[in-house]
PDB file of N, CA, C and O in Angstrom:
ATOM      1  N   MET A   1      56.823 -40.794 103.562  1.00 64.00           N
ATOM      2  CA  MET A   1      58.545 -40.416 104.204  1.00 64.00           C
ATOM      3  C   MET A   1      59.822 -39.649 103.493  1.00 64.00           C
ATOM      4  O   MET A   1      59.859 -40.403 102.041  1.00 64.00           O
ATOM      5  N   THR A   2      59.917 -38.384 104.178  1.00 78.00           N
ATOM      6  CA  THR A   2      60.963 -37.824 103.623  1.00 78.00           C
ATOM      7  C   THR A   2      62.568 -38.521 103.383  1.00 78.00           C
ATOM      8  O   THR A   2      62.593 -39.384 104.499  1.00 78.00           O
ATOM      9  N   GLU A   3      63.712 -38.016 102.628  1.00 83.00           N
ATOM     10  CA  GLU A   3      64.705 -38.457 102.607  1.00 83.00           C
ATOM     11  C   GLU A   3      65.546 -38.607 104.316  1.00 83.00           C
ATOM     12  O   GLU A   3      65.723 -39.319 104.777  1.00 83.00           O
ATOM     13  N   LYS A   4      64.914 -37.298 104.952  1.00 87.00           N
ATOM     14  CA  LYS A   4      65.753 -36.990 106.086  1.00 87.00           C
ATOM     15  C   LYS A   4      65.326 -37.824 106.676  1.00 87.00           C
ATOM     16  O   LYS A   4      65.814 -38.729 107.993  1.00 87.00           O
ATOM     17  N   GLU A   5      64.095 -38.403 107.271  1.00 77.00           N
ATOM     18  CA  GLU A   5      63.401 -38.878 108.024  1.00 77.00           C
ATOM     19  C   GLU A   5      63.852 -40.241 107.484  1.00 77.00           C
ATOM     20  O   GLU A   5      64.010 -41.207 108.811  1.00 77.00           O
ATOM     21  N   ARG A   6      63.703 -40.913 106.393  1.00 73.00           N
ATOM     22  CA  ARG A   6      64.503 -42.528 106.101  1.00 73.00           C
ATOM     23  C   ARG A   6      65.586 -42.307 106.828  1.00 73.00           C
ATOM     24  O   ARG A   6      66.186 -43.422 107.305  1.00 73.00           O
ATOM     25  N   ASN A   7      66.772 -41.565 106.507  1.00 81.00           N
ATOM     26  CA  ASN A   7      67.984 -41.159 106.679  1.00 81.00           C
ATOM     27  C   ASN A   7      68.040 -41.671 108.036  1.00 81.00           C
ATOM     28  O   ASN A   7      69.018 -42.348 109.698  1.00 81.00           O
ATOM     29  N   LEU A   8      67.121 -40.737 109.137  1.00 82.00           N
ATOM     30  CA  LEU A   8      67.070 -40.617 110.395  1.00 82.00           C
ATOM     31  C   LEU A   8      66.761 -41.820 111.511  1.00 82.00           C
ATOM     32  O   LEU A   8      66.760 -43.119 112.510  1.00 82.00           O
ATOM     33  N   LEU A   9      65.475 -42.680 110.383  1.00 74.00           N
ATOM     34  CA  LEU A   9      65.157 -43.967 110.863  1.00 74.00           C
ATOM     35  C   LEU A   9      66.077 -45.029 110.688  1.00 74.00           C
ATOM     36  O   LEU A   9      66.497 -46.074 111.765  1.00 74.00           O
ATOM     37  N   TYR A  10      67.035 -45.300 109.404  1.00 76.00           N
ATOM     38  CA  TYR A  10      68.428 -45.865 109.460  1.00 76.00           C
ATOM     39  C   TYR A  10      69.237 -46.046 110.241  1.00 76.00           C
ATOM     40  O   TYR A  10      69.644 -47.095 111.062  1.00 76.00           O
ATOM     41  N   GLY A  11      69.251 -45.038 111.068  1.00 83.00           N
ATOM     42  CA  GLY A  11      70.286 -44.041 111.997  1.00 83.00           C
ATOM     43  C   GLY A  11      69.979 -44.958 113.488  1.00 83.00           C
ATOM     44  O   GLY A  11      70.274 -46.091 114.325  1.00 83.00           O
ATOM     45  N   VAL A  12      68.397 -45.357 113.587  1.00 83.00           N
ATOM     46  CA  VAL A  12      67.784 -45.441 114.631  1.00 83.00           C
ATOM     47  C   VAL A  12      68.063 -47.037 114.553  1.00 83.00           C
ATOM     48  O   VAL A  12      68.131 -47.918 115.496  1.00 83.00           O
ATOM     49  N   VAL A  13      67.119 -47.748 113.601  1.00 81.00           N
ATOM     50  CA  VAL A  13      67.237 -49.227 113.282  1.00 81.00           C
ATOM     51  C   VAL A  13      68.706 -49.854 113.672  1.00 81.00           C
ATOM     52  O   VAL A  13      69.006 -50.749 114.043  1.00 81.00           O
ATOM     53  N   SER A  14      69.870 -49.230 112.697  1.00 81.00           N
ATOM     54  CA  SER A  14      71.254 -49.427 113.313  1.00 81.00           C
ATOM     55  C   SER A  14      71.820 -49.400 114.970  1.00 81.00           C
ATOM     56  O   SER A  14      72.549 -50.453 115.246  1.00 81.00           O
ATOM     57  N   LEU A  15      71.013 -49.063 115.143  1.00 87.00           N
ATOM     58  CA  LEU A  15      71.386 -49.022 117.133  1.00 87.00           C
ATOM     59  C   LEU A  15      70.091 -49.925 117.890  1.00 87.00           C
ATOM     60  O   LEU A  15      70.602 -50.434 118.524  1.00 87.00           O
ATOM     61  N   ILE A  16      69.194 -50.353 117.020  1.00 87.00           N
ATOM     62  CA  ILE A  16      68.141 -51.749 117.744  1.00 87.00           C
ATOM     63  C   ILE A  16      68.990 -53.029 117.380  1.00 87.00           C
ATOM     64  O   ILE A  16      68.952 -53.753 117.932  1.00 87.00           O
ATOM     65  N   LEU A  17      69.427 -52.954 116.123  1.00 88.00           N
ATOM     66  CA  LEU A  17      69.752 -54.075 115.565  1.00 88.00           C
ATOM     67  C   LEU A  17      71.036 -54.829 116.416  1.00 88.00           C
ATOM     68  O   LEU A  17      71.504 -54.084 117.137  1.00 88.00           O
ATOM     69  N   PRO A  18      71.525 -56.237 116.496  1.00 88.00           N
ATOM     70  CA  PRO A  18      72.584 -56.568 116.692  1.00 88.00           C
ATOM     71  C   PRO A  18      73.337 -55.623 116.455  1.00 88.00           C
ATOM     72  O   PRO A  18      73.840 -55.697 115.268  1.00 88.00           O
ATOM     73  N   GLU A  19      75.074 -55.786 117.452  1.00 83.00           N
ATOM     74  CA  GLU A  19      76.076 -54.839 116.909  1.00 83.00           C
ATOM     75  C   GLU A  19      76.611 -55.564 115.582  1.00 83.00           C
ATOM     76  O   GLU A  19      76.833 -57.258 115.394  1.00 83.00           O
ATOM     77  N   ASN A  20      76.978 -55.284 114.416  1.00 84.00           N
ATOM     78  CA  ASN A  20      77.902 -55.604 113.311  1.00 84.00           C
ATOM     79  C   ASN A  20      76.623 -56.479 112.465  1.00 84.00           C
ATOM     80  O   ASN A  20      77.122 -56.859 111.649  1.00 84.00           O
ATOM     81  N   ILE A  21      75.688 -56.294 112.475  1.00 86.00           N
ATOM     82  CA  ILE A  21      74.795 -57.118 112.226  1.00 86.00           C
ATOM     83  C   ILE A  21      74.623 -56.487 110.415  1.00 86.00           C
ATOM     84  O   ILE A  21      74.435 -56.709 109.199  1.00 86.00           O
ATOM     85  N   LEU A  22      74.869 -55.007 110.024  1.00 83.00           N
ATOM     86  CA  LEU A  22      74.926 -54.444 109.197  1.00 83.00           C
ATOM     87  C   LEU A  22      76.078 -54.813 107.983  1.00 83.00           C
ATOM     88  O   LEU A  22      76.152 -53.822 106.849  1.00 83.00           O
ATOM     89  N   ASP A  23      76.851 -55.240 108.869  1.00 85.00           N
ATOM     90  CA  ASP A  23      78.182 -55.621 108.286  1.00 85.00           C
ATOM     91  C   ASP A  23      78.029 -56.563 107.220  1.00 85.00           C
ATOM     92  O   ASP A  23      78.743 -57.319 106.217  1.00 85.00           O
ATOM     93  N   GLN A  24      76.590 -57.383 107.525  1.00 86.00           N
ATOM     94  CA  GLN A  24      76.184 -58.992 106.948  1.00 86.00           C
ATOM     95  C   GLN A  24      75.293 -58.482 106.558  1.00 86.00           C
ATOM     96  O   GLN A  24      74.675 -59.815 105.685  1.00 86.00           O
ATOM     97  N   PHE A  25      74.593 -57.575 106.674  1.00 86.00           N
ATOM     98  CA  PHE A  25      73.091 -57.893 105.863  1.00 86.00           C
ATOM     99  C   PHE A  25      72.505 -56.042 105.660  1.00 86.00           C
ATOM    100  O   PHE A  25      73.205 -55.178 106.210  1.00 86.00           O
ATOM    101  N   ASP A  26      72.167 -56.468 104.414  1.00 84.00           N
ATOM    102  CA  ASP A  26      71.738 -54.640 104.077  1.00 84.00           C
ATOM    103  C   ASP A  26      70.605 -54.663 104.562  1.00 84.00           C
ATOM    104  O   ASP A  26      69.586 -55.176 104.334  1.00 84.00           O
ATOM    105  N   ILE A  27      70.035 -52.894 104.925  1.00 84.00           N
ATOM    106  CA  ILE A  27      68.772 -52.669 104.963  1.00 84.00           C
ATOM    107  C   ILE A  27      67.678 -52.784 103.573  1.00 84.00           C
ATOM    108  O   ILE A  27      68.724 -51.443 102.727  1.00 84.00           O
ATOM    109  N   VAL A  28      66.937 -53.018 102.916  1.00 84.00           N
ATOM    110  CA  VAL A  28      66.346 -53.044 101.509  1.00 84.00           C
ATOM    111  C   VAL A  28      64.985 -52.536 102.071  1.00 84.00           C
ATOM    112  O   VAL A  28      64.959 -51.811 101.030  1.00 84.00           O
ATOM    113  N   LYS A  29      64.705 -52.590 102.283  1.00 84.00           N
ATOM    114  CA  LYS A  29      62.967 -51.889 103.181  1.00 84.00           C
ATOM    115  C   LYS A  29      62.706 -51.362 104.625  1.00 84.00           C
ATOM    116  O   LYS A  29      63.129 -52.467 105.338  1.00 84.00           O
ATOM    117  N   LEU A  30      62.244 -50.301 104.648  1.00 82.00           N
ATOM    118  CA  LEU A  30      61.672 -50.379 106.211  1.00 82.00           C
ATOM    119  C   LEU A  30      60.219 -49.962 105.616  1.00 82.00           C
ATOM    120  O   LEU A  30      59.768 -48.660 105.271  1.00 82.00           O
ATOM    121  N   GLU A  31      59.109 -49.760 106.717  1.00 84.00           N
ATOM    122  CA  GLU A  31      57.479 -49.787 106.721  1.00 84.00           C
ATOM    123  C   GLU A  31      57.535 -49.515 107.627  1.00 84.00           C
ATOM    124  O   GLU A  31      57.694 -49.697 108.980  1.00 84.00           O
ATOM    125  N   ASP A  32      56.767 -48.081 107.529  1.00 81.00           N
ATOM    126  CA  ASP A  32      56.128 -48.053 108.730  1.00 81.00           C
ATOM    127  C   ASP A  32      54.890 -48.200 109.310  1.00 81.00           C
ATOM    128  O   ASP A  32      53.854 -47.350 108.410  1.00 81.00           O
ATOM    129  N   GLU A  33      54.614 -48.601 110.195  1.00 86.00           N
ATOM    130  CA  GLU A  33      52.869 -49.170 110.126  1.00 86.00           C
ATOM    131  C   GLU A  33      52.326 -48.756 111.275  1.00 86.00           C
ATOM    132  O   GLU A  33      52.392 -48.715 112.309  1.00 86.00           O
ATOM    133  N   ASP A  34      51.197 -47.643 110.883  1.00 86.00           N
ATOM    134  CA  ASP A  34      50.449 -47.131 112.017  1.00 86.00           C
ATOM    135  C   ASP A  34      49.341 -47.863 112.249  1.00 86.00           C
ATOM    136  O   ASP A  34      48.340 -48.119 111.884  1.00 86.00           O
ATOM    137  N   ILE A  35      49.440 -47.783 113.884  1.00 85.00           N
ATOM    138  CA  ILE A  35      48.344 -48.829 114.435  1.00 85.00           C
ATOM    139  C   ILE A  35      47.382 -48.047 115.035  1.00 85.00           C
ATOM    140  O   ILE A  35      46.829 -48.813 116.909  1.00 85.00           O
ATOM    141  N   ALA A  36      47.612 -46.955 115.584  1.00 83.00           N
ATOM    142  CA  ALA A  36      47.232 -45.931 116.504  1.00 83.00           C
ATOM    143  C   ALA A  36      45.536 -46.259 116.204  1.00 83.00           C
ATOM    144  O   ALA A  36      45.114 -46.048 115.308  1.00 83.00           O
ATOM    145  N   ARG A  37      44.698 -46.073 117.854  1.00 82.00           N
ATOM    146  CA  ARG A  37      43.379 -46.327 117.216  1.00 82.00           C
ATOM    147  C   ARG A  37      43.130 -44.976 118.059  1.00 82.00           C
ATOM    148  O   ARG A  37      43.620 -44.477 119.200  1.00 82.00           O
ATOM    149  N   ASN A  38      41.688 -44.857 117.739  1.00 82.00           N
ATOM    150  CA  ASN A  38      41.165 -43.467 118.025  1.00 82.00           C
ATOM    151  C   ASN A  38      40.072 -43.857 119.296  1.00 82.00           C
ATOM    152  O   ASN A  38      39.438 -43.170 118.819  1.00 82.00           O
ATOM    153  N   ASP A  39      40.391 -44.750 120.096  1.00 83.00           N
ATOM    154  CA  ASP A  39      38.486 -44.928 120.698  1.00 83.00           C
ATOM    155  C   ASP A  39      39.088 -44.872 122.320  1.00 83.00           C
ATOM    156  O   ASP A  39      38.033 -45.008 123.059  1.00 83.00           O
ATOM    157  N   GLY A  40      40.115 -44.088 122.587  1.00 80.00           N
ATOM    158  CA  GLY A  40      40.290 -43.322 123.893  1.00 80.00           C
ATOM    159  C   GLY A  40      40.702 -44.607 124.878  1.00 80.00           C
ATOM    160  O   GLY A  40      41.296 -44.525 126.262  1.00 80.00           O
ATOM    161  N   THR A  41      41.310 -45.466 124.365  1.00 80.00           N
ATOM    162  CA  THR A  41      41.813 -46.935 125.145  1.00 80.00           C
ATOM    163  C   THR A  41      43.351 -46.261 125.428  1.00 80.00           C
ATOM    164  O   THR A  41      43.878 -45.890 124.254  1.00 80.00           O
ATOM    165  N   TYR A  42      44.149 -47.084 126.435  1.00 80.00           N
ATOM    166  CA  TYR A  42      45.480 -47.009 126.212  1.00 80.00           C
ATOM    167  C   TYR A  42      46.041 -47.325 125.475  1.00 80.00           C
ATOM    168  O   TYR A  42      45.759 -49.102 125.149  1.00 80.00           O
ATOM    169  N   GLN A  43      47.517 -46.710 125.086  1.00 80.00           N
ATOM    170  CA  GLN A  43      47.737 -47.736 123.613  1.00 80.00           C
ATOM    171  C   GLN A  43      49.130 -47.493 123.666  1.00 80.00           C
ATOM    172  O   GLN A  43      50.045 -46.489 123.530  1.00 80.00           O
ATOM    173  N   PRO A  44      50.247 -48.823 124.445  1.00 82.00           N
ATOM    174  CA  PRO A  44      51.448 -48.434 124.233  1.00 82.00           C
ATOM    175  C   PRO A  44      52.370 -47.977 123.107  1.00 82.00           C
ATOM    176  O   PRO A  44      53.334 -46.915 123.335  1.00 82.00           O
ATOM    177  N   PHE A  45      51.783 -47.904 122.200  1.00 80.00           N
ATOM    178  CA  PHE A  45      52.746 -48.138 120.892  1.00 80.00           C
ATOM    179  C   PHE A  45      51.394 -47.705 119.624  1.00 80.00           C
ATOM    180  O   PHE A  45      50.189 -48.277 119.710  1.00 80.00           O
ATOM    181  N   LYS A  46      52.445 -46.780 118.836  1.00 83.00           N
ATOM    182  CA  LYS A  46      51.110 -46.613 118.108  1.00 83.00           C
ATOM    183  C   LYS A  46      52.073 -46.677 116.473  1.00 83.00           C
ATOM    184  O   LYS A  46      51.414 -46.890 115.343  1.00 83.00           O
ATOM    185  N   HIS A  47      53.171 -47.032 116.559  1.00 82.00           N
ATOM    186  CA  HIS A  47      53.618 -47.515 115.075  1.00 82.00           C
ATOM    187  C   HIS A  47      54.044 -48.977 114.926  1.00 82.00           C
ATOM    188  O   HIS A  47      54.572 -49.359 116.318  1.00 82.00           O
ATOM    189  N   ASN A  48      54.200 -49.587 114.629  1.00 85.00           N
ATOM    190  CA  ASN A  48      55.301 -50.780 113.771  1.00 85.00           C
ATOM    191  C   ASN A  48      56.151 -50.191 112.868  1.00 85.00           C
ATOM    192  O   ASN A  48      55.972 -50.410 111.470  1.00 85.00           O
ATOM    193  N   VAL A  49      57.432 -50.907 113.309  1.00 81.00           N
ATOM    194  CA  VAL A  49      58.219 -51.037 112.097  1.00 81.00           C
ATOM    195  C   VAL A  49      58.913 -51.943 111.387  1.00 81.00           C
ATOM    196  O   VAL A  49      59.247 -52.910 112.358  1.00 81.00           O
ATOM    197  N   HIS A  50      58.668 -52.219 110.435  1.00 86.00           N
ATOM    198  CA  HIS A  50      59.291 -53.883 109.983  1.00 86.00           C
ATOM    199  C   HIS A  50      60.646 -53.343 109.045  1.00 86.00           C
ATOM    200  O   HIS A  50      60.790 -52.264 108.169  1.00 86.00           O
ATOM    201  N   ILE A  51      61.029 -54.131 109.661  1.00 87.00           N
ATOM    202  CA  ILE A  51      62.704 -54.066 109.180  1.00 87.00           C
ATOM    203  C   ILE A  51      62.717 -55.371 107.938  1.00 87.00           C
ATOM    204  O   ILE A  51      62.907 -56.195 108.370  1.00 87.00           O
ATOM    205  N   TYR A  52      63.226 -54.678 106.656  1.00 88.00           N
ATOM    206  CA  TYR A  52      63.169 -56.498 105.957  1.00 88.00           C
ATOM    207  C   TYR A  52      65.039 -56.036 105.321  1.00 88.00           C
ATOM    208  O   TYR A  52      66.019 -55.128 104.875  1.00 88.00           O
ATOM    209  N   LEU A  53      65.968 -57.127 105.409  1.00 87.00           N
ATOM    210  CA  LEU A  53      67.401 -57.188 105.076  1.00 87.00           C
ATOM    211  C   LEU A  53      67.696 -58.638 104.472  1.00 87.00           C
ATOM    212  O   LEU A  53      66.507 -59.107 104.065  1.00 87.00           O
ATOM    213  N   ASP A  54      68.786 -58.334 103.742  1.00 86.00           N
ATOM    214  CA  ASP A  54      69.273 -58.818 102.688  1.00 86.00           C
ATOM    215  C   ASP A  54      70.501 -59.144 103.028  1.00 86.00           C
ATOM    216  O   ASP A  54      71.268 -58.174 102.945  1.00 86.00           O
ATOM    217  N   GLU A  55      71.098 -60.520 102.830  1.00 84.00           N
ATOM    218  CA  GLU A  55      72.190 -60.965 103.317  1.00 84.00           C
ATOM    219  C   GLU A  55      73.051 -60.488 102.261  1.00 84.00           C
ATOM    220  O   GLU A  55      72.922 -60.872 101.297  1.00 84.00           O
ATOM    221  N   GLN A  56      74.072 -60.156 102.501  1.00 85.00           N
ATOM    222  CA  GLN A  56      75.146 -59.929 101.664  1.00 85.00           C
ATOM    223  C   GLN A  56      76.235 -60.889 101.332  1.00 85.00           C
ATOM    224  O   GLN A  56      76.260 -61.969 101.708  1.00 85.00           O
ATOM    225  N   ASP A  57      77.297 -60.977 100.000  1.00 81.00           N
ATOM    226  CA  ASP A  57      77.756 -61.817  99.980  1.00 81.00           C
ATOM    227  C   ASP A  57      78.758 -61.503 100.030  1.00 81.00           C
ATOM    228  O   ASP A  57      79.912 -60.955  99.238  1.00 81.00           O
ATOM    229  N   ASN A  58      79.431 -62.135 101.269  1.00 82.00           N
ATOM    230  CA  ASN A  58      81.037 -61.030 101.603  1.00 82.00           C
ATOM    231  C   ASN A  58      81.817 -62.833 101.199  1.00 82.00           C
ATOM    232  O   ASN A  58      82.856 -62.475 102.031  1.00 82.00           O
ATOM    233  N   ARG A  59      81.752 -63.361 100.147  1.00 82.00           N
ATOM    234  CA  ARG A  59      82.563 -64.615 100.286  1.00 82.00           C
ATOM    235  C   ARG A  59      83.796 -63.909  99.584  1.00 82.00           C
ATOM    236  O   ARG A  59      83.126 -62.964  98.578  1.00 82.00           O
ATOM    237  N   THR A  60      85.020 -64.443  99.378  1.00 86.00           N
ATOM    238  CA  THR A  60      86.406 -63.877  98.793  1.00 86.00           C
ATOM    239  C   THR A  60      86.193 -64.574  97.769  1.00 86.00           C
ATOM    240  O   THR A  60      85.319 -65.900  97.252  1.00 86.00           O
ATOM    241  N   ALA A  61      87.197 -64.400  96.592  1.00 86.00           N
ATOM    242  CA  ALA A  61      87.361 -65.267  95.156  1.00 86.00           C
ATOM    243  C   ALA A  61      87.296 -66.140  95.337  1.00 86.00           C
ATOM    244  O   ALA A  61      86.796 -67.348  94.577  1.00 86.00           O
ATOM    245  N   GLU A  62      88.654 -66.968  96.450  1.00 87.00           N
ATOM    246  CA  GLU A  62      88.789 -68.159  96.372  1.00 87.00           C
ATOM    247  C   GLU A  62      87.806 -68.864  97.405  1.00 87.00           C
ATOM    248  O   GLU A  62      87.381 -70.136  96.875  1.00 87.00           O
ATOM    249  N   GLN A  63      87.002 -67.950  98.692  1.00 84.00           N
ATOM    250  CA  GLN A  63      86.046 -68.773  98.995  1.00 84.00           C
ATOM    251  C   GLN A  63      84.699 -69.304  97.599  1.00 84.00           C
ATOM    252  O   GLN A  63      83.868 -70.116  97.796  1.00 84.00           O
ATOM    253  N   ARG A  64      84.138 -68.493  96.607  1.00 80.00           N
ATOM    254  CA  ARG A  64      83.531 -68.723  95.842  1.00 80.00           C
ATOM    255  C   ARG A  64      83.524 -69.740  94.919  1.00 80.00           C
ATOM    256  O   ARG A  64      82.970 -70.612  94.780  1.00 80.00           O
ATOM    257  N   ALA A  65      85.405 -70.009  94.684  1.00 83.00           N
ATOM    258  CA  ALA A  65      85.439 -71.181  94.258  1.00 83.00           C
ATOM    259  C   ALA A  65      85.192 -73.015  95.174  1.00 83.00           C
ATOM    260  O   ALA A  65      84.972 -73.795  94.353  1.00 83.00           O
ATOM    261  N   THR A  66      85.195 -72.745  96.279  1.00 83.00           N
ATOM    262  CA  THR A  66      85.165 -73.909  97.111  1.00 83.00           C
ATOM    263  C   THR A  66      83.972 -73.735  97.399  1.00 83.00           C
ATOM    264  O   THR A  66      83.374 -74.912  97.670  1.00 83.00           O
ATOM    265  N   LEU A  67      83.164 -72.853  98.216  1.00 77.00           N
ATOM    266  CA  LEU A  67      82.059 -72.430  99.180  1.00 77.00           C
ATOM    267  C   LEU A  67      80.993 -72.330  98.191  1.00 77.00           C
ATOM    268  O   LEU A  67      80.619 -71.531  97.405  1.00 77.00           O
ATOM    269  N   LYS A  68      79.734 -73.307  98.442  1.00 72.00           N
ATOM    270  CA  LYS A  68      78.598 -73.132  97.446  1.00 72.00           C
ATOM    271  C   LYS A  68      77.596 -72.780  98.635  1.00 72.00           C
ATOM    272  O   LYS A  68      77.159 -73.457 100.004  1.00 72.00           O
ATOM    273  N   PRO A  69      76.961 -72.135  98.424  1.00 67.00           N
ATOM    274  CA  PRO A  69      75.450 -71.662  98.505  1.00 67.00           C
ATOM    275  C   PRO A  69      74.566 -72.753  99.461  1.00 67.00           C
ATOM    276  O   PRO A  69      74.665 -73.689  98.752  1.00 67.00           O
ATOM    277  N   ASN A  70      73.999 -72.624 100.499  1.00 69.00           N
ATOM    278  CA  ASN A  70      73.369 -73.408 101.057  1.00 69.00           C
ATOM    279  C   ASN A  70      71.746 -72.961 100.046  1.00 69.00           C
ATOM    280  O   ASN A  70      70.591 -74.073 100.706  1.00 69.00           O
ATOM    281  N   GLY A  71      71.105 -72.353 100.078  1.00 62.00           N
ATOM    282  CA  GLY A  71      70.304 -71.811  99.553  1.00 62.00           C
ATOM    283  C   GLY A  71      69.030 -70.915 100.418  1.00 62.00           C
ATOM    284  O   GLY A  71      68.230 -70.380 100.595  1.00 62.00           O
ATOM    285  N   PHE A  72      69.888 -70.282 101.442  1.00 61.00           N
ATOM    286  CA  PHE A  72      69.353 -69.725 102.565  1.00 61.00           C
ATOM    287  C   PHE A  72      69.479 -68.087 102.111  1.00 61.00           C
ATOM    288  O   PHE A  72      68.696 -66.820 102.681  1.00 61.00           O
ATOM    289  N   THR A  73      69.957 -67.624 100.879  1.00 53.00           N
ATOM    290  CA  THR A  73      70.315 -66.395 100.326  1.00 53.00           C
ATOM    291  C   THR A  73      69.781 -65.871  99.417  1.00 53.00           C
ATOM    292  O   THR A  73      69.590 -66.959  98.109  1.00 53.00           O
ATOM    293  N   GLY A  74      69.684 -65.075  98.215  1.00 53.00           N
ATOM    294  CA  GLY A  74      69.171 -64.677  97.215  1.00 53.00           C
ATOM    295  C   GLY A  74      70.113 -65.165  96.135  1.00 53.00           C
ATOM    296  O   GLY A  74      69.980 -65.813  95.038  1.00 53.00           O
ATOM    297  N   TRP A  75      71.222 -64.696  96.561  1.00 50.00           N
ATOM    298  CA  TRP A  75      72.531 -64.941  95.282  1.00 50.00           C
ATOM    299  C   TRP A  75      72.270 -66.385  95.085  1.00 50.00           C
ATOM    300  O   TRP A  75      73.428 -66.956  94.232  1.00 50.00           O
ATOM    301  N   SER A  76      72.133 -67.152  96.242  1.00 46.00           N
ATOM    302  CA  SER A  76      72.133 -68.608  95.560  1.00 46.00           C
ATOM    303  C   SER A  76      70.888 -69.524  95.233  1.00 46.00           C
ATOM    304  O   SER A  76      71.277 -70.593  94.653  1.00 46.00           O
ATOM    305  N   TRP A  77      70.085 -68.728  94.432  1.00 43.00           N
ATOM    306  CA  TRP A  77      68.569 -69.173  93.960  1.00 43.00           C
ATOM    307  C   TRP A  77      69.464 -69.105  92.262  1.00 43.00           C
ATOM    308  O   TRP A  77      68.384 -68.169  91.618  1.00 43.00           O
ATOM    309  N   GLY A  78      70.280 -69.515  91.936  1.00 43.00           N
ATOM    310  CA  GLY A  78      70.381 -69.649  90.410  1.00 43.00           C
ATOM    311  C   GLY A  78      71.177 -68.504  89.984  1.00 43.00           C
ATOM    312  O   GLY A  78      71.184 -68.596  88.784  1.00 43.00           O
ATOM    313  N   ARG A  79      71.732 -67.608  90.594  1.00 42.00           N
ATOM    314  CA  ARG A  79      72.459 -66.445  89.876  1.00 42.00           C
ATOM    315  C   ARG A  79      74.064 -66.466  90.129  1.00 42.00           C
ATOM    316  O   ARG A  79      74.574 -65.928  90.958  1.00 42.00           O
ATOM    317  N   PHE A  80      74.439 -67.625  89.536  1.00 39.00           N
ATOM    318  CA  PHE A  80      76.126 -67.845  89.460  1.00 39.00           C
ATOM    319  C   PHE A  80      76.692 -67.055  88.249  1.00 39.00           C
ATOM    320  O   PHE A  80      76.142 -66.878  87.668  1.00 39.00           O
TER     321      PHE A  80
END
């Protein structure tokens, strides 16, 4: 996938995902899976797009001192 195609795909993904989700998550990986069949049967979709997200640590310095992660994010797995 070229850089231009990747940027276009990121733009499309940002339209598909719920509003403001990219304020809380980063897109870390996009995969385009070709699922096309060449057997002549009708197939409405020829590709699957897999979107991998990573939660951002948006806590303020004050929140970091008082709030502890519950283990749902990568930054809570012993990287303090």
